[in-house]
Structures are given as C-alpha cells and as structure tokens.
PDB file of C-alpha atoms in Angstrom:
ATOM      1  CA  UNK F 205    -122.904  -5.357-163.158  1.00 44.00           C
ATOM      2  CA  UNK F 206    -125.979  -7.067-163.769  1.00 50.00           C
ATOM      3  CA  UNK F 207    -126.628  -8.949-160.555  1.00 48.00           C
ATOM      4  CA  UNK F 208    -128.328 -11.702-163.020  1.00 56.00           C
ATOM      5  CA  UNK F 209    -124.982 -12.531-164.830  1.00 75.00           C
ATOM      6  CA  UNK F 210    -123.605 -15.421-164.736  1.00 86.00           C
ATOM      7  CA  UNK F 211    -119.755 -15.431-164.725  1.00 92.00           C
ATOM      8  CA  UNK F 212    -117.315 -19.042-165.219  1.00 94.00           C
ATOM      9  CA  UNK F 213    -115.780 -19.628-162.377  1.00 96.00           C
ATOM     10  CA  UNK F 214    -116.605 -16.866-160.366  1.00 95.00           C
ATOM     11  CA  UNK F 215    -120.171 -17.872-159.794  1.00 95.00           C
ATOM     12  CA  UNK F 216    -121.628 -21.257-159.170  1.00 95.00           C
ATOM     13  CA  UNK F 217    -123.392 -23.622-161.825  1.00 94.00           C
ATOM     14  CA  UNK F 218    -127.589 -23.734-161.613  1.00 91.00           C
ATOM     15  CA  UNK F 219    -127.476 -28.072-161.180  1.00 90.00           C
ATOM     16  CA  UNK F 220    -129.263 -28.085-158.548  1.00 89.00           C
ATOM     17  CA  UNK F 221    -131.370 -30.794-159.757  1.00 92.00           C
ATOM     18  CA  UNK F 222    -128.417 -33.035-161.678  1.00 93.00           C
ATOM     19  CA  UNK F 223    -125.953 -32.972-159.174  1.00 93.00           C
ATOM     20  CA  UNK F 224    -125.354 -36.674-159.087  1.00 93.00           C
ATOM     21  CA  UNK F 225    -124.283 -36.044-162.549  1.00 95.00           C
ATOM     22  CA  UNK F 226    -120.829 -33.795-160.979  1.00 95.00           C
ATOM     23  CA  UNK F 227    -120.307 -37.524-159.584  1.00 95.00           C
ATOM     24  CA  UNK F 228    -118.660 -38.667-163.346  1.00 96.00           C
ATOM     25  CA  UNK F 229    -116.068 -36.014-164.000  1.00 96.00           C
ATOM     26  CA  UNK F 230    -115.189 -35.557-160.272  1.00 97.00           C
ATOM     27  CA  UNK F 231    -114.141 -39.283-160.557  1.00 97.00           C
ATOM     28  CA  UNK F 232    -112.547 -38.827-163.952  1.00 98.00           C
ATOM     29  CA  UNK F 233    -110.157 -35.978-162.685  1.00 97.00           C
ATOM     30  CA  UNK F 234    -109.892 -38.343-158.861  1.00 97.00           C
ATOM     31  CA  UNK F 235    -108.639 -41.114-161.613  1.00 97.00           C
ATOM     32  CA  UNK F 236    -106.100 -38.827-163.605  1.00 97.00           C
ATOM     33  CA  UNK F 237    -104.349 -37.477-160.371  1.00 97.00           C
ATOM     34  CA  UNK F 238    -104.817 -40.767-158.329  1.00 96.00           C
ATOM     35  CA  UNK F 239    -103.303 -43.137-161.252  1.00 96.00           C
ATOM     36  CA  UNK F 240    -100.919 -40.295-162.331  1.00 95.00           C
ATOM     37  CA  UNK F 241     -98.589 -41.041-159.810  1.00 93.00           C
ATOM     38  CA  UNK F 242     -99.737 -45.079-159.199  1.00 91.00           C
ATOM     39  CA  UNK F 243     -98.675 -47.329-162.538  1.00 92.00           C
ATOM     40  CA  UNK F 244     -95.724 -48.037-162.920  1.00 89.00           C
ATOM     41  CA  UNK F 245     -95.697 -47.154-166.557  1.00 89.00           C
ATOM     42  CA  UNK F 246     -97.885 -44.802-168.553  1.00 91.00           C
ATOM     43  CA  UNK F 247     -97.988 -46.989-171.436  1.00 92.00           C
ATOM     44  CA  UNK F 248    -101.256 -48.257-168.837  1.00 91.00           C
ATOM     45  CA  UNK F 249    -102.728 -44.761-167.938  1.00 95.00           C
ATOM     46  CA  UNK F 250    -105.653 -44.847-169.185  1.00 96.00           C
ATOM     47  CA  UNK F 251    -106.776 -47.802-169.681  1.00 96.00           C
ATOM     48  CA  UNK F 252    -106.618 -47.788-165.466  1.00 96.00           C
ATOM     49  CA  UNK F 253    -108.101 -44.295-165.545  1.00 97.00           C
ATOM     50  CA  UNK F 254    -110.952 -45.690-166.974  1.00 97.00           C
ATOM     51  CA  UNK F 255    -111.197 -48.566-165.034  1.00 97.00           C
ATOM     52  CA  UNK F 256    -110.759 -46.928-161.844  1.00 97.00           C
ATOM     53  CA  UNK F 257    -113.548 -44.229-162.872  1.00 98.00           C
ATOM     54  CA  UNK F 258    -116.161 -46.991-163.809  1.00 98.00           C
ATOM     55  CA  UNK F 259    -114.963 -48.122-160.373  1.00 98.00           C
ATOM     56  CA  UNK F 260    -115.447 -45.285-158.229  1.00 97.00           C
ATOM     57  CA  UNK F 261    -119.759 -44.991-160.401  1.00 97.00           C
ATOM     58  CA  UNK F 262    -119.762 -47.293-159.508  1.00 98.00           C
ATOM     59  CA  UNK F 263    -119.103 -47.800-156.349  1.00 98.00           C
ATOM     60  CA  UNK F 264    -121.044 -44.916-155.637  1.00 96.00           C
ATOM     61  CA  UNK F 265    -123.882 -46.127-157.353  1.00 96.00           C
ATOM     62  CA  UNK F 266    -124.293 -49.271-155.121  1.00 97.00           C
ATOM     63  CA  UNK F 267    -123.451 -47.478-151.993  1.00 97.00           C
ATOM     64  CA  UNK F 268    -126.635 -44.928-152.680  1.00 96.00           C
ATOM     65  CA  UNK F 269    -129.043 -48.311-153.866  1.00 97.00           C
ATOM     66  CA  UNK F 270    -127.610 -49.774-150.160  1.00 97.00           C
ATOM     67  CA  UNK F 271    -128.705 -46.705-148.762  1.00 97.00           C
ATOM     68  CA  UNK F 272    -132.268 -46.549-150.692  1.00 96.00           C
ATOM     69  CA  UNK F 273    -132.877 -50.253-149.844  1.00 97.00           C
ATOM     70  CA  UNK F 274    -131.689 -49.765-146.159  1.00 96.00           C
ATOM     71  CA  UNK F 275    -133.481 -46.574-145.968  1.00 95.00           C
ATOM     72  CA  UNK F 276    -136.824 -47.319-147.419  1.00 92.00           C
ATOM     73  CA  UNK F 277    -137.273 -51.305-146.625  1.00 92.00           C
ATOM     74  CA  UNK F 278    -134.872 -52.509-144.381  1.00 93.00           C
ATOM     75  CA  UNK F 279    -136.224 -50.437-141.789  1.00 93.00           C
ATOM     76  CA  UNK F 280    -139.042 -49.876-141.905  1.00 91.00           C
ATOM     77  CA  UNK F 281    -140.288 -53.031-142.409  1.00 91.00           C
ATOM     78  CA  UNK F 282    -137.835 -53.723-138.629  1.00 91.00           C
ATOM     79  CA  UNK F 283    -139.724 -50.618-137.242  1.00 88.00           C
ATOM     80  CA  UNK F 284    -143.123 -49.675-138.675  1.00 84.00           C
ATOM     81  CA  UNK F 285    -144.139 -46.268-138.219  1.00 80.00           C
ATOM     82  CA  UNK F 286    -147.246 -45.703-136.796  1.00 80.00           C
ATOM     83  CA  UNK F 287    -150.497 -45.689-139.195  1.00 74.00           C
ATOM     84  CA  UNK F 288    -147.997 -46.478-142.289  1.00 66.00           C
TER      85      UNK F 288
ATOM     86  CA  UNK C 248     -96.018 -42.535-173.770  1.00 53.00           C
ATOM     87  CA  UNK C 249     -92.984 -44.092-172.775  1.00 54.00           C
ATOM     88  CA  UNK C 250     -90.154 -42.299-171.019  1.00 55.00           C
ATOM     89  CA  UNK C 251     -87.502 -42.642-169.700  1.00 53.00           C
ATOM     90  CA  UNK C 252     -86.982 -44.481-166.403  1.00 55.00           C
ATOM     91  CA  UNK C 253     -86.055 -41.258-163.781  1.00 56.00           C
ATOM     92  CA  UNK C 254     -82.959 -42.400-161.279  1.00 55.00           C
ATOM     93  CA  UNK C 255     -84.427 -43.596-158.362  1.00 59.00           C
ATOM     94  CA  UNK C 256     -83.464 -42.203-155.012  1.00 61.00           C
ATOM     95  CA  UNK C 257     -84.200 -42.017-151.188  1.00 79.00           C
ATOM     96  CA  UNK C 258     -85.367 -39.149-150.868  1.00 88.00           C
ATOM     97  CA  UNK C 259     -85.477 -35.630-153.503  1.00 91.00           C
ATOM     98  CA  UNK C 260     -86.187 -32.507-151.395  1.00 93.00           C
ATOM     99  CA  UNK C 261     -85.660 -30.157-154.787  1.00 95.00           C
ATOM    100  CA  UNK C 262     -88.725 -31.718-156.806  1.00 95.00           C
ATOM    101  CA  UNK C 263     -90.768 -31.964-153.459  1.00 95.00           C
ATOM    102  CA  UNK C 264     -89.812 -28.662-152.948  1.00 96.00           C
ATOM    103  CA  UNK C 265     -91.496 -28.085-156.266  1.00 97.00           C
ATOM    104  CA  UNK C 266     -94.153 -30.260-156.241  1.00 96.00           C
ATOM    105  CA  UNK C 267     -95.535 -28.088-153.462  1.00 97.00           C
ATOM    106  CA  UNK C 268     -95.173 -24.689-156.002  1.00 97.00           C
ATOM    107  CA  UNK C 269     -96.924 -26.587-158.709  1.00 97.00           C
ATOM    108  CA  UNK C 270     -98.748 -29.512-159.001  1.00 97.00           C
ATOM    109  CA  UNK C 271     -96.450 -31.991-161.038  1.00 96.00           C
ATOM    110  CA  UNK C 272     -93.419 -29.454-161.396  1.00 97.00           C
ATOM    111  CA  UNK C 273     -92.047 -31.917-159.287  1.00 96.00           C
ATOM    112  CA  UNK C 274     -91.940 -34.976-162.244  1.00 95.00           C
ATOM    113  CA  UNK C 275     -91.318 -32.770-164.555  1.00 96.00           C
ATOM    114  CA  UNK C 276     -88.297 -31.482-162.148  1.00 95.00           C
ATOM    115  CA  UNK C 277     -87.059 -35.006-162.469  1.00 93.00           C
ATOM    116  CA  UNK C 278     -87.798 -35.582-166.185  1.00 92.00           C
ATOM    117  CA  UNK C 279     -91.219 -37.565-166.116  1.00 93.00           C
ATOM    118  CA  UNK C 280     -92.974 -35.469-168.125  1.00 95.00           C
ATOM    119  CA  UNK C 281     -96.097 -36.968-169.066  1.00 96.00           C
ATOM    120  CA  UNK C 282     -96.821 -37.927-165.912  1.00 95.00           C
ATOM    121  CA  UNK C 283     -96.369 -34.662-164.448  1.00 96.00           C
ATOM    122  CA  UNK C 284     -98.987 -33.362-167.032  1.00 97.00           C
ATOM    123  CA  UNK C 285    -101.122 -36.256-166.134  1.00 97.00           C
ATOM    124  CA  UNK C 286    -100.764 -34.972-162.249  1.00 97.00           C
ATOM    125  CA  UNK C 287    -101.103 -31.576-163.195  1.00 97.00           C
ATOM    126  CA  UNK C 288    -104.246 -32.190-165.382  1.00 98.00           C
ATOM    127  CA  UNK C 289    -105.675 -34.526-162.291  1.00 97.00           C
ATOM    128  CA  UNK C 290    -104.999 -31.993-159.827  1.00 98.00           C
ATOM    129  CA  UNK C 291    -106.062 -29.038-161.593  1.00 98.00           C
ATOM    130  CA  UNK C 292    -109.517 -30.072-163.116  1.00 97.00           C
ATOM    131  CA  UNK C 293    -110.711 -30.640-160.189  1.00 97.00           C
ATOM    132  CA  UNK C 294    -109.697 -27.820-158.761  1.00 98.00           C
ATOM    133  CA  UNK C 295    -110.756 -25.470-161.250  1.00 97.00           C
ATOM    134  CA  UNK C 296    -114.369 -27.983-161.884  1.00 97.00           C
ATOM    135  CA  UNK C 297    -114.784 -27.132-158.282  1.00 97.00           C
ATOM    136  CA  UNK C 298    -114.817 -23.265-159.150  1.00 97.00           C
ATOM    137  CA  UNK C 299    -116.491 -24.050-162.125  1.00 97.00           C
ATOM    138  CA  UNK C 300    -119.001 -25.991-159.941  1.00 96.00           C
ATOM    139  CA  UNK C 301    -119.957 -23.562-157.039  1.00 95.00           C
ATOM    140  CA  UNK C 302    -117.813 -20.302-158.530  1.00 95.00           C
ATOM    141  CA  UNK C 303    -115.270 -18.680-156.182  1.00 96.00           C
ATOM    142  CA  UNK C 304    -116.689 -19.126-152.974  1.00 95.00           C
ATOM    143  CA  UNK C 305    -115.450 -22.226-152.928  1.00 96.00           C
ATOM    144  CA  UNK C 306    -112.407 -21.339-151.804  1.00 97.00           C
ATOM    145  CA  UNK C 307    -112.623 -18.829-148.750  1.00 96.00           C
ATOM    146  CA  UNK C 308    -110.096 -19.691-146.175  1.00 96.00           C
ATOM    147  CA  UNK C 309    -111.994 -17.432-143.758  1.00 94.00           C
ATOM    148  CA  UNK C 310    -115.532 -18.537-143.663  1.00 93.00           C
ATOM    149  CA  UNK C 311    -114.346 -22.270-144.778  1.00 93.00           C
ATOM    150  CA  UNK C 312    -110.875 -22.321-143.002  1.00 95.00           C
ATOM    151  CA  UNK C 313    -111.923 -26.001-142.592  1.00 96.00           C
ATOM    152  CA  UNK C 314    -111.452 -26.830-146.019  1.00 97.00           C
ATOM    153  CA  UNK C 315    -109.485 -24.767-146.990  1.00 97.00           C
ATOM    154  CA  UNK C 316    -106.611 -26.620-144.974  1.00 97.00           C
ATOM    155  CA  UNK C 317    -107.084 -29.219-147.801  1.00 97.00           C
ATOM    156  CA  UNK C 318    -107.369 -26.946-150.649  1.00 97.00           C
ATOM    157  CA  UNK C 319    -104.131 -25.699-149.623  1.00 97.00           C
ATOM    158  CA  UNK C 320    -102.052 -28.294-150.434  1.00 97.00           C
ATOM    159  CA  UNK C 321    -102.680 -27.250-154.077  1.00 97.00           C
ATOM    160  CA  UNK C 322    -100.347 -25.230-153.895  1.00 96.00           C
ATOM    161  CA  UNK C 323     -99.703 -21.368-154.115  1.00 97.00           C
ATOM    162  CA  UNK C 324    -103.272 -21.325-156.466  1.00 97.00           C
ATOM    163  CA  UNK C 325    -105.245 -22.332-153.727  1.00 97.00           C
ATOM    164  CA  UNK C 326    -103.398 -18.992-151.856  1.00 98.00           C
ATOM    165  CA  UNK C 327    -104.117 -17.182-154.770  1.00 97.00           C
ATOM    166  CA  UNK C 328    -107.606 -17.377-155.464  1.00 97.00           C
ATOM    167  CA  UNK C 329    -108.228 -17.408-152.055  1.00 97.00           C
ATOM    168  CA  UNK C 330    -106.769 -14.073-152.045  1.00 97.00           C
ATOM    169  CA  UNK C 331    -108.338 -12.185-154.348  1.00 97.00           C
ATOM    170  CA  UNK C 332    -111.407 -13.738-153.184  1.00 96.00           C
ATOM    171  CA  UNK C 333    -111.216 -12.073-149.933  1.00 95.00           C
ATOM    172  CA  UNK C 334    -109.821  -8.770-151.469  1.00 93.00           C
ATOM    173  CA  UNK C 335    -112.152  -8.644-155.200  1.00 94.00           C
ATOM    174  CA  UNK C 336    -115.251 -10.075-154.314  1.00 95.00           C
ATOM    175  CA  UNK C 337    -115.575  -9.415-150.556  1.00 94.00           C
ATOM    176  CA  UNK C 338    -116.279  -6.692-148.736  1.00 94.00           C
ATOM    177  CA  UNK C 339    -117.324  -5.382-144.910  1.00 93.00           C
ATOM    178  CA  UNK C 340    -120.865  -5.827-144.196  1.00 92.00           C
ATOM    179  CA  UNK C 341    -121.421  -1.772-142.731  1.00 87.00           C
ATOM    180  CA  UNK C 342    -123.043  -2.850-139.106  1.00 88.00           C
ATOM    181  CA  UNK C 343    -120.706  -6.062-137.771  1.00 90.00           C
ATOM    182  CA  UNK C 344    -117.371  -4.879-140.162  1.00 87.00           C
ATOM    183  CA  UNK C 345    -117.073  -8.471-140.867  1.00 90.00           C
ATOM    184  CA  UNK C 346    -115.459  -9.353-144.316  1.00 91.00           C
ATOM    185  CA  UNK C 347    -118.567 -11.547-146.238  1.00 93.00           C
ATOM    186  CA  UNK C 348    -120.388 -11.899-149.633  1.00 93.00           C
ATOM    187  CA  UNK C 349    -122.579  -9.192-151.332  1.00 91.00           C
ATOM    188  CA  UNK C 350    -126.623  -9.715-150.505  1.00 91.00           C
ATOM    189  CA  UNK C 351    -127.733  -9.643-154.598  1.00 90.00           C
ATOM    190  CA  UNK C 352    -129.063  -6.251-153.601  1.00 90.00           C
ATOM    191  CA  UNK C 353    -125.659  -4.735-152.500  1.00 92.00           C
ATOM    192  CA  UNK C 354    -122.805  -3.347-154.546  1.00 93.00           C
ATOM    193  CA  UNK C 355    -118.843  -2.743-153.668  1.00 92.00           C
ATOM    194  CA  UNK C 356    -118.472   1.156-152.560  1.00 91.00           C
ATOM    195  CA  UNK C 357    -114.977   2.130-151.118  1.00 89.00           C
ATOM    196  CA  UNK C 358    -115.650   3.684-147.499  1.00 86.00           C
ATOM    197  CA  UNK C 359    -114.209   5.013-144.340  1.00 84.00           C
ATOM    198  CA  UNK C 360    -115.404   2.789-141.455  1.00 79.00           C
ATOM    199  CA  UNK C 361    -112.280   2.631-139.325  1.00 79.00           C
ATOM    200  CA  UNK C 362    -110.197   5.987-139.800  1.00 81.00           C
ATOM    201  CA  UNK C 363    -107.606   3.741-139.311  1.00 83.00           C
ATOM    202  CA  UNK C 364    -107.672   1.738-141.936  1.00 82.00           C
ATOM    203  CA  UNK C 365    -108.841   4.289-143.964  1.00 85.00           C
ATOM    204  CA  UNK C 366    -111.160   3.867-147.064  1.00 87.00           C
ATOM    205  CA  UNK C 367    -112.143  -0.123-147.386  1.00 90.00           C
ATOM    206  CA  UNK C 368    -114.630  -1.644-149.273  1.00 92.00           C
ATOM    207  CA  UNK C 369    -118.260  -1.745-147.825  1.00 93.00           C
ATOM    208  CA  UNK C 370    -121.152  -3.339-148.547  1.00 94.00           C
ATOM    209  CA  UNK C 371    -123.549  -0.200-149.698  1.00 92.00           C
ATOM    210  CA  UNK C 372    -127.921  -0.368-151.718  1.00 92.00           C
ATOM    211  CA  UNK C 373    -127.119  -1.696-155.342  1.00 90.00           C
ATOM    212  CA  UNK C 374    -127.939   1.273-157.743  1.00 87.00           C
ATOM    213  CA  UNK C 375    -129.738   0.261-160.505  1.00 83.00           C
ATOM    214  CA  UNK C 376    -128.286  -2.731-162.930  1.00 82.00           C
ATOM    215  CA  UNK C 377    -125.417  -3.556-160.210  1.00 88.00           C
ATOM    216  CA  UNK C 378    -125.205  -5.497-157.914  1.00 89.00           C
ATOM    217  CA  UNK C 379    -122.334  -7.761-156.151  1.00 92.00           C
ATOM    218  CA  UNK C 380    -119.372  -9.420-158.527  1.00 92.00           C
ATOM    219  CA  UNK C 381    -120.210 -12.829-157.379  1.00 91.00           C
ATOM    220  CA  UNK C 382    -123.406 -15.298-156.140  1.00 90.00           C
ATOM    221  CA  UNK C 383    -122.202 -16.739-153.061  1.00 90.00           C
ATOM    222  CA  UNK C 384    -122.797 -20.550-154.015  1.00 89.00           C
ATOM    223  CA  UNK C 385    -125.714 -22.517-151.567  1.00 89.00           C
ATOM    224  CA  UNK C 386    -126.370 -26.249-150.955  1.00 91.00           C
ATOM    225  CA  UNK C 387    -125.444 -28.735-153.235  1.00 93.00           C
ATOM    226  CA  UNK C 388    -123.317 -26.715-155.663  1.00 94.00           C
ATOM    227  CA  UNK C 389    -120.975 -25.007-152.689  1.00 95.00           C
ATOM    228  CA  UNK C 390    -120.725 -28.874-151.099  1.00 96.00           C
ATOM    229  CA  UNK C 391    -119.588 -30.636-154.235  1.00 96.00           C
ATOM    230  CA  UNK C 392    -117.454 -27.601-154.771  1.00 97.00           C
ATOM    231  CA  UNK C 393    -115.727 -27.170-152.340  1.00 97.00           C
ATOM    232  CA  UNK C 394    -115.419 -30.750-152.259  1.00 97.00           C
ATOM    233  CA  UNK C 395    -113.746 -31.099-155.604  1.00 97.00           C
ATOM    234  CA  UNK C 396    -111.681 -28.168-154.260  1.00 98.00           C
ATOM    235  CA  UNK C 397    -110.388 -30.268-151.421  1.00 98.00           C
ATOM    236  CA  UNK C 398    -109.798 -33.589-153.226  1.00 97.00           C
ATOM    237  CA  UNK C 399    -107.257 -31.173-155.329  1.00 98.00           C
ATOM    238  CA  UNK C 400    -105.656 -30.639-152.369  1.00 98.00           C
ATOM    239  CA  UNK C 401    -105.346 -34.093-150.268  1.00 97.00           C
ATOM    240  CA  UNK C 402    -104.115 -35.734-154.147  1.00 97.00           C
ATOM    241  CA  UNK C 403    -101.235 -33.518-154.589  1.00 97.00           C
ATOM    242  CA  UNK C 404    -100.508 -34.100-151.236  1.00 97.00           C
ATOM    243  CA  UNK C 405    -100.311 -37.779-152.417  1.00 96.00           C
ATOM    244  CA  UNK C 406     -98.702 -36.431-155.861  1.00 96.00           C
ATOM    245  CA  UNK C 407     -96.054 -34.246-153.470  1.00 96.00           C
ATOM    246  CA  UNK C 408     -94.999 -37.210-151.397  1.00 95.00           C
ATOM    247  CA  UNK C 409     -94.556 -38.640-154.448  1.00 94.00           C
ATOM    248  CA  UNK C 410     -92.075 -36.610-156.033  1.00 94.00           C
ATOM    249  CA  UNK C 411     -90.472 -36.230-152.737  1.00 93.00           C
ATOM    250  CA  UNK C 412     -90.166 -39.771-152.270  1.00 90.00           C
ATOM    251  CA  UNK C 413     -89.717 -40.952-155.757  1.00 80.00           C
ATOM    252  CA  UNK C 414     -87.562 -44.528-154.637  1.00 70.00           C
ATOM    253  CA  UNK C 415     -91.179 -45.713-153.802  1.00 63.00           C
ATOM    254  CA  UNK C 416     -93.247 -46.187-156.785  1.00 65.00           C
ATOM    255  CA  UNK C 417     -90.284 -47.479-158.448  1.00 59.00           C
ATOM    256  CA  UNK C 418     -89.505 -50.361-156.338  1.00 56.00           C
ATOM    257  CA  UNK C 419     -93.394 -51.256-156.908  1.00 61.00           C
ATOM    258  CA  UNK C 420     -92.951 -50.896-160.593  1.00 59.00           C
ATOM    259  CA  UNK C 421     -89.497 -53.001-161.080  1.00 54.00           C
ATOM    260  CA  UNK C 422     -91.387 -55.106-158.614  1.00 62.00           C
ATOM    261  CA  UNK C 423     -94.236 -56.330-160.854  1.00 61.00           C
ATOM    262  CA  UNK C 424     -92.109 -55.928-164.192  1.00 57.00           C
ATOM    263  CA  UNK C 425     -89.771 -58.648-162.776  1.00 58.00           C
ATOM    264  CA  UNK C 426     -92.679 -60.469-161.857  1.00 62.00           C
ATOM    265  CA  UNK C 427     -96.066 -59.993-164.243  1.00 55.00           C
ATOM    266  CA  UNK C 428     -97.712 -62.658-162.994  1.00 50.00           C
ATOM    267  CA  UNK C 429     -98.008 -61.123-159.199  1.00 48.00           C
ATOM    268  CA  UNK C 430     -99.570 -58.043-161.014  1.00 48.00           C
ATOM    269  CA  UNK C 431    -102.121 -60.138-162.799  1.00 49.00           C
ATOM    270  CA  UNK C 432    -103.530 -62.138-159.581  1.00 47.00           C
ATOM    271  CA  UNK C 433    -102.775 -58.644-157.200  1.00 48.00           C
ATOM    272  CA  UNK C 434    -105.972 -57.042-159.833  1.00 45.00           C
ATOM    273  CA  UNK C 435    -102.951 -54.204-161.877  1.00 45.00           C
ATOM    274  CA  UNK C 436    -101.862 -54.272-158.273  1.00 45.00           C
ATOM    275  CA  UNK C 437    -103.810 -51.079-158.055  1.00 46.00           C
ATOM    276  CA  UNK C 438    -106.775 -49.482-157.538  1.00 44.00           C
TER     277      UNK C 438
END
C-alpha cells in the first residue's frame, strides 16, 4: 500500500489551517440530532435546525472574540509584561 | 412532514432497547419515521463526520478509552468500528508487544512474538511502496474528529432516553400546542 495514499474515513484529512470551518458542519449535525427529539412537531424541524446552527456558530464566534479581547487587550493592559 | 401522533407511555423498554442498537431505531419502532430518520442523520453524520476528519484513529477504545466511553453510546456501530480498528489496522510493536498504529516506514506482517498466541500482526520495516494501512491522526484533526464522534454518542444518549420515556416530549408538545402564546414567549421553548 502506498503510504502517501489517502483513504476517506481511514486517514485524517489535511485541514489543519482551516480547522475552525469544521465548526459549521459539526453545529449542523448537533442541531439535527438535538432538534429531532426536541421539537414537538416535525413541521418546525428545519427552521429550528437552521436557527440552532446559527446560534451555535454565532455563540462560539462570540466566545472566540471575547477570548481574543481578554487575552490580547484586557490582560496586557492590566498586567503589562516587562519591555512591552 | 406530518406524522401520526404516537401513543404516549410512561416507559417504552422496547423502543429504548432498539434505540441502543441503532440511532433512531426506537423512534422508528414507535411510528415516528421522519423523527427517527433525522435523529439517525444527526448522530451518524457527527460520528462519520468525526471519522472523516480524523480517520479511523478517532475511534480507539484502547488508546483513547475515556473518549470511547462517550462514543460507545452510538451503539454497536462504534464497537464495530473500534473492533475493525484494533484488529485490521493496528499491530503489535515487536519490542514493547503493545498494540499500536504503524509509523510511516512500517508495514503489518504476521509473526510469532508469543509462542502461546501463535502468529500475530506485528510491525516490521516497510518494503518498497508499502506502508501502514492508515495514518495516525494528530493535533486538531484528531481532536475535532474525536470530539465530534463523542458528541454523537452523547446526543444518541439523549435520543435513547427520548425513545425510552416518550411521554416527556409529548406532554411538553401538547402544552405548547394548547398555548401557542407560551411557546412564543419562551422563544420556541427550545434551543
């Protein structure tokens, strides 16, 4: 077997630089499974899935932004490193 | 898609058991085919998505036992993938005699390292053009793949409980249908 050959589901994909994009399909499938047992009527299923997916992705993005602001600005301003 | 309203019961052991065997099978048994299909789509999408990202290395009951506890709730599918991973893709290190994934310059071969057990798969230096059957996933691909497969198991646990205790959602659903204003006030009552 060629050691360089890629086999889906057997070998990992090379998406190390774009790993954060994997949040979107993960949030979508989480929303599908969760809403499948949560919505009382399946008539509302897809609108609920889309809404929940956007909420998850938006929430994680806001958490990421908050972490960036705290680590990049708030903490350095409160406790500046010597020489900075 | 409109579906007939399933009968609400306090406990449905058959549906719970079927839900343990395959994602969504419990709801299918209760006559909620579309709900079952979407539950299976979500759980298996996450599980197979995790394998697509991180490879078969994300399902590993020996090296990632804690994660596999969560993944096991996907059911026999997770155990089957783990079995194939352990028996068809891993081999024994000839020095440590520990089963592991191969390095890029190794290949599987049958050798006797323990006379009692007979021939076993062992890693040996690779011949030209050959290598291990899979590449070990590392860093974020392994983390994300393992996490996705584990979340699939945890979500399927919720689905198993929903199949086992069908009356819970039925009560909430009837309450919301009787009082649409309450549903609106609660923002849909979910999420």
